[in-house]
Short mmCIF file of C-alpha atoms and ligand atoms in Angstrom, two decimals:
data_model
loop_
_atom_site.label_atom_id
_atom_site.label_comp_id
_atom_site.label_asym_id
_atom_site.label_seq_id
_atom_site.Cartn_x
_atom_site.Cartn_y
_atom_site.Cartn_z
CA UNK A 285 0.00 0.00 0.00
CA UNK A 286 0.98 3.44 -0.77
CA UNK A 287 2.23 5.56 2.30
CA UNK A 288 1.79 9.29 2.23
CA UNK A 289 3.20 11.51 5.36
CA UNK A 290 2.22 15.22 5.38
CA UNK A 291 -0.55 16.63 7.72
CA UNK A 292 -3.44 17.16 6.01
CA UNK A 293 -3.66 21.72 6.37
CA UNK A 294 -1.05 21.53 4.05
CA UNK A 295 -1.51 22.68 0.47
CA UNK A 296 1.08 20.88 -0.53
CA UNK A 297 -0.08 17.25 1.15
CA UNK A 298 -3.73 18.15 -0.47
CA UNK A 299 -3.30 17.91 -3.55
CA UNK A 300 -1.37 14.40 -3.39
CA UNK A 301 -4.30 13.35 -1.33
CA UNK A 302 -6.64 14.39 -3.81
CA UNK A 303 -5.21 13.21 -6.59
CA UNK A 304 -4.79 9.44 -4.88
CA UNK A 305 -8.38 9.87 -4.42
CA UNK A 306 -8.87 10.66 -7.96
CA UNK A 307 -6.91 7.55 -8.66
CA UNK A 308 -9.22 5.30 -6.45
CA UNK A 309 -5.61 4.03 -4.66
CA UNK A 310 -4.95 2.71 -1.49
CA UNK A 311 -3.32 4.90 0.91
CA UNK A 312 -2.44 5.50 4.24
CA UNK A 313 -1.38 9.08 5.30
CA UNK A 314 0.37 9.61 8.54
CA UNK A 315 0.50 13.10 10.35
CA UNK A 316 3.94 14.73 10.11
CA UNK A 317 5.55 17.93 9.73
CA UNK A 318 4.41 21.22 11.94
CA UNK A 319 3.30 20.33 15.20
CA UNK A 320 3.32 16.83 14.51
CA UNK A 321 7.28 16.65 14.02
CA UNK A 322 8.81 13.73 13.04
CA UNK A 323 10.11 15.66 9.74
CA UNK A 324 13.45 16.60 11.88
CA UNK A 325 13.76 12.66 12.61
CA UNK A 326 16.96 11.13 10.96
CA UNK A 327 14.09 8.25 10.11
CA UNK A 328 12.16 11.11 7.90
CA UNK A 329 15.72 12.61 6.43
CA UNK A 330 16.37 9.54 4.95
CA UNK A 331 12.97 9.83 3.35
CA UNK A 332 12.86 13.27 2.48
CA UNK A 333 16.16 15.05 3.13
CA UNK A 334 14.01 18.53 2.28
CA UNK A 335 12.62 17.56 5.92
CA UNK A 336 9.41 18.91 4.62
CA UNK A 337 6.09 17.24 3.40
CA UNK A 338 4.92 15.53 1.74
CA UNK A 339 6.81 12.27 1.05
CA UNK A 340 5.37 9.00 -0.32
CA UNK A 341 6.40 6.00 -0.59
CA UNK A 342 5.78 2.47 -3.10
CA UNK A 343 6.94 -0.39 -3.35
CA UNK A 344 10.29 0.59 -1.94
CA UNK A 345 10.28 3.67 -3.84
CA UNK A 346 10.39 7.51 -1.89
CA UNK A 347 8.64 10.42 -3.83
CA UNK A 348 9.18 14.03 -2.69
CA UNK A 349 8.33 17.31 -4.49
CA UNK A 350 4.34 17.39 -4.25
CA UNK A 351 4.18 18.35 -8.38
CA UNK A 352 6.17 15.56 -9.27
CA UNK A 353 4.03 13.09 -6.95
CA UNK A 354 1.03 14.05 -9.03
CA UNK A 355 2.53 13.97 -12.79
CA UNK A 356 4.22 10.63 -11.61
CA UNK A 357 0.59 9.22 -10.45
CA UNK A 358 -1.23 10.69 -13.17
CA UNK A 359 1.13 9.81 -15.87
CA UNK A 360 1.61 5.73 -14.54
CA UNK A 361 -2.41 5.33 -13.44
CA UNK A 362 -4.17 7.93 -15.90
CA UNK A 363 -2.78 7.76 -19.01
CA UNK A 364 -4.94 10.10 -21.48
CA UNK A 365 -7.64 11.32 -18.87
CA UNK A 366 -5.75 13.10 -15.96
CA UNK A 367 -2.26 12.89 -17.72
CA UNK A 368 -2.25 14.12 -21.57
CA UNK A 369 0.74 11.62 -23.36
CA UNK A 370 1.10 14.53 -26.55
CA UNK A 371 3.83 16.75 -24.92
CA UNK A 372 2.35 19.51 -26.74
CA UNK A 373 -1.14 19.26 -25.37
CA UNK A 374 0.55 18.67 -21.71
CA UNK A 375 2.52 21.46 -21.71
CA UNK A 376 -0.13 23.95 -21.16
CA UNK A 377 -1.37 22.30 -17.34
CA UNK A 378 2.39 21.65 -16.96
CA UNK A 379 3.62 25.40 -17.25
CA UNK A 380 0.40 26.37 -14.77
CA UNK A 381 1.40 23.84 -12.45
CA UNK A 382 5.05 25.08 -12.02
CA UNK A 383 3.47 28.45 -11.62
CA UNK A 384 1.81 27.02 -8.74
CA UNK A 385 5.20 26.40 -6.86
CA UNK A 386 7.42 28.88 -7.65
CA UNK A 387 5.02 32.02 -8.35
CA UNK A 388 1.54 32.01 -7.10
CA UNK A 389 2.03 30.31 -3.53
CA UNK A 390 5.51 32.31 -2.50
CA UNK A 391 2.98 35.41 -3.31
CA UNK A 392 0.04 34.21 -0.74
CA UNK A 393 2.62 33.35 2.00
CA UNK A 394 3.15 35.99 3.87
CA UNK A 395 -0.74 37.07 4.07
CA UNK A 396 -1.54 33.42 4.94
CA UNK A 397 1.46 33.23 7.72
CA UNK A 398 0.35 36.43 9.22
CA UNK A 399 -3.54 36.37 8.82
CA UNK A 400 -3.65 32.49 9.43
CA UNK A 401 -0.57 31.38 11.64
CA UNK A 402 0.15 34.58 13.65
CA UNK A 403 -1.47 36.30 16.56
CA UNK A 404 -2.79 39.33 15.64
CA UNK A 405 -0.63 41.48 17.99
CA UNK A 406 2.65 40.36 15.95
CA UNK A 407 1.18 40.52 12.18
CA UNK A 408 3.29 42.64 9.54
CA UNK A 409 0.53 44.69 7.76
CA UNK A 410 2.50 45.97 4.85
CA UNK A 411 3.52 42.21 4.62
CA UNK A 412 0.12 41.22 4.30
CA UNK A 413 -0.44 44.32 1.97
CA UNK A 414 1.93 43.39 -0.21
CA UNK A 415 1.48 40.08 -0.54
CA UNK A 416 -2.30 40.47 -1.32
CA UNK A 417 -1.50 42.71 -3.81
CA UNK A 418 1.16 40.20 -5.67
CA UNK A 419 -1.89 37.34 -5.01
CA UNK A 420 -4.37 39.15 -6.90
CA UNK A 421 -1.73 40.61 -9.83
CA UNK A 422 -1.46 36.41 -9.99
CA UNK A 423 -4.82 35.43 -9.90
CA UNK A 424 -5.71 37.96 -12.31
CA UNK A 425 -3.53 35.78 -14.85
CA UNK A 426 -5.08 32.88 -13.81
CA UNK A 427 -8.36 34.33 -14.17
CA UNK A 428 -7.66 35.37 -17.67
CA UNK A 429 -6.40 32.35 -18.98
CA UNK A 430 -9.28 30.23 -17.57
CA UNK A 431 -11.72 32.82 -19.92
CA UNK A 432 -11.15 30.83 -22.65
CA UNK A 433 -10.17 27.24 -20.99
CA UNK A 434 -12.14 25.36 -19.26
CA UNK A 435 -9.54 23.67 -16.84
CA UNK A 436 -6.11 24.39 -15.91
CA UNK A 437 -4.78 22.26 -18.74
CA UNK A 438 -7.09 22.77 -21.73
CA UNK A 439 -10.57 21.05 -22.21
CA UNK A 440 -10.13 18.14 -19.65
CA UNK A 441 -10.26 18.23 -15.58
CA UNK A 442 -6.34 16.97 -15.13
CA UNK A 443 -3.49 16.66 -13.17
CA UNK A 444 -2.58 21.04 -12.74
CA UNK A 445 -6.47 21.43 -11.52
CA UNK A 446 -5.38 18.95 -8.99
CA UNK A 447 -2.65 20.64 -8.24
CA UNK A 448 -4.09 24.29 -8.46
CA UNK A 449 -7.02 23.40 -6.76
CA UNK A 450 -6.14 23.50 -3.00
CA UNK A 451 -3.56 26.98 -3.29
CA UNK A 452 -6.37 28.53 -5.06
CA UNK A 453 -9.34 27.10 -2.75
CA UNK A 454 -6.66 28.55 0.43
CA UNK A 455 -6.61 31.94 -1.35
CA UNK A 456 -10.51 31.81 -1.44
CA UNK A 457 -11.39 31.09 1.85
CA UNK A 458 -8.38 33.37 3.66
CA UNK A 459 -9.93 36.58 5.29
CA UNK A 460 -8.62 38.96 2.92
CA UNK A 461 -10.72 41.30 0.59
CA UNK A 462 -11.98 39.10 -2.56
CA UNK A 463 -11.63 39.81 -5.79
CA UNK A 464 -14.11 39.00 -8.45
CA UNK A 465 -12.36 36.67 -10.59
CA UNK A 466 -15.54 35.56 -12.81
CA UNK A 467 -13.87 33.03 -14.17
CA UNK A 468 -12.24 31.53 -11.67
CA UNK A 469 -15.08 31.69 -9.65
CA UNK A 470 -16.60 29.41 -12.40
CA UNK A 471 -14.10 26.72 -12.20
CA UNK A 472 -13.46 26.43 -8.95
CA UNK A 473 -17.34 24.69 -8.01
CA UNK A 474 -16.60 22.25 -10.97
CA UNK A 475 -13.30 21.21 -9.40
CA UNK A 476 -14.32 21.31 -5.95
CA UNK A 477 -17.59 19.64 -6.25
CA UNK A 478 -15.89 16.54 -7.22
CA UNK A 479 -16.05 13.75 -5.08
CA UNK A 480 -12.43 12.79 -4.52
CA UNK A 481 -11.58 16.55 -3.18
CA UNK A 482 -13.38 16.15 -0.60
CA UNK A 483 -10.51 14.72 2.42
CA UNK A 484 -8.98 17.19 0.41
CA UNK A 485 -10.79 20.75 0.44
CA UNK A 486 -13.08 20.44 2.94
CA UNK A 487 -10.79 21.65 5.97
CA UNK A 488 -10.30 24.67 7.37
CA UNK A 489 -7.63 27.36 6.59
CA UNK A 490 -4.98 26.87 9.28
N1 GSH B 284 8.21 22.14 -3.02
C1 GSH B 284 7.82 21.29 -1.92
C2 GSH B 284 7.45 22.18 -0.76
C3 GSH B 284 7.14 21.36 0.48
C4 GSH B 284 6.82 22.27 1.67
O1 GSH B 284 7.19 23.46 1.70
N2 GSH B 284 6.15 21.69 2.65
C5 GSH B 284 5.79 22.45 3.86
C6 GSH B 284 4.30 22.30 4.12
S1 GSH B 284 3.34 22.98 2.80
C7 GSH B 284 6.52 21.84 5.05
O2 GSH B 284 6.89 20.70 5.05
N3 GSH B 284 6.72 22.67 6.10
C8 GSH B 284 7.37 22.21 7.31
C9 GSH B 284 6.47 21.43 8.21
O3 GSH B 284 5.29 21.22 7.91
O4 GSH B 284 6.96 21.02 9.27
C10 GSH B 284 6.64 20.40 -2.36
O5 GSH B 284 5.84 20.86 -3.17
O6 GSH B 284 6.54 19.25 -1.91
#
């Protein structure tokens, strides 16, 4: 059976849980990382020598890097529905979904550390002005290519929505003022109404 550890608040642990779901695979996830620990362990190093969450493991085999846990599931158990074989055709949920890790979520963090993590005597307000502002100059993008795509990756629900899904669903439910986003707004119901993002979504913001 395949072994997931990563608490389940965060983002990053989500969207590996939803997409097993997707999958329909055995799994069993074991708390770790923030105040569960064990990350620091020399047991979880050898794991994941990032000493962060998520790591899986199968069969012997360790996964790290959340993104890459969900293109290698999609791509070995969902050949041409969540994972698109023509390069071409992939590369469009593929560019979105790096976007995910190294543009959108570094924006949100500070708001969500100070508005969600921090007591309120300590927050940085021009932190969490900032931030929203870089947030919403990214979601704007998002919001502009989903105008004229249905999902994430083209015409298909797929592997980026899956990994999209829970940084945008954080953004959406963190008490900061909302923004439109029409479209957006649109996809995010047809995502999160779908059965397997439930253990997923369906937790609060902390
Ligand atoms: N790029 C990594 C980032 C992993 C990451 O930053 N994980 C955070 C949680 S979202 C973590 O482990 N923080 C330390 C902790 O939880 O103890 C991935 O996508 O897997």
């Amino acid at each position: 059976m395949i072994k997931l550890w990563g608490r389940n608040n965060s983002v990053n642990v989500q969207k590996v849980v939803w997409c097993l779901e997707e999958l329909g695979l055995l799994y069993e996830r074991i708390d770790a990382g923030g105040a569960f620990g064990i990350v620091k362990t020399s047991e979880y190093s050898a794991l994941n020598p990032n000493r962060l969450v998520p790591a899986m493991e199968q069969d012997g085999m360790v996964f790290w890097e959340s993104n890459s846990i969900v293109r290698y599931l999609c791509a070995r158990y969902s050949s041409g529905v969540l994972w698109l074989e023509d390069p071409l055709s992939r590369a469009v949920g593929d560019r979105w979904s790096d976007w995910q890790a190294t543009n959108f979520t570094p924006a949100t963090m500070p708001a969500f550390w100070n508005l969600v993590r921090t007591p309120e005597a300590q927050r940085d307000a021009d932190a969490v002005k900032r931030s929203c502002a870089a947030s919403n100059e990214r979601l704007e993008m998002l919001d502009t290519h989903l105008a004229s795509h249905p999902f994430v990756g083209g015409e298909a629900f797929g592997f980026a929505d899956i990994i999209l899904g829970p940084a945008v669903h954080r953004w959406l439910h963190m008490p900061v003022q909302q923004q439109p986003y029409p479209h957006i707004r649109r996809w995010y119901p047809t995502i999160s109404s779908r059965p397997a993002s439930k253990n997923a979504l369906f937790l609060p913001i902390t």
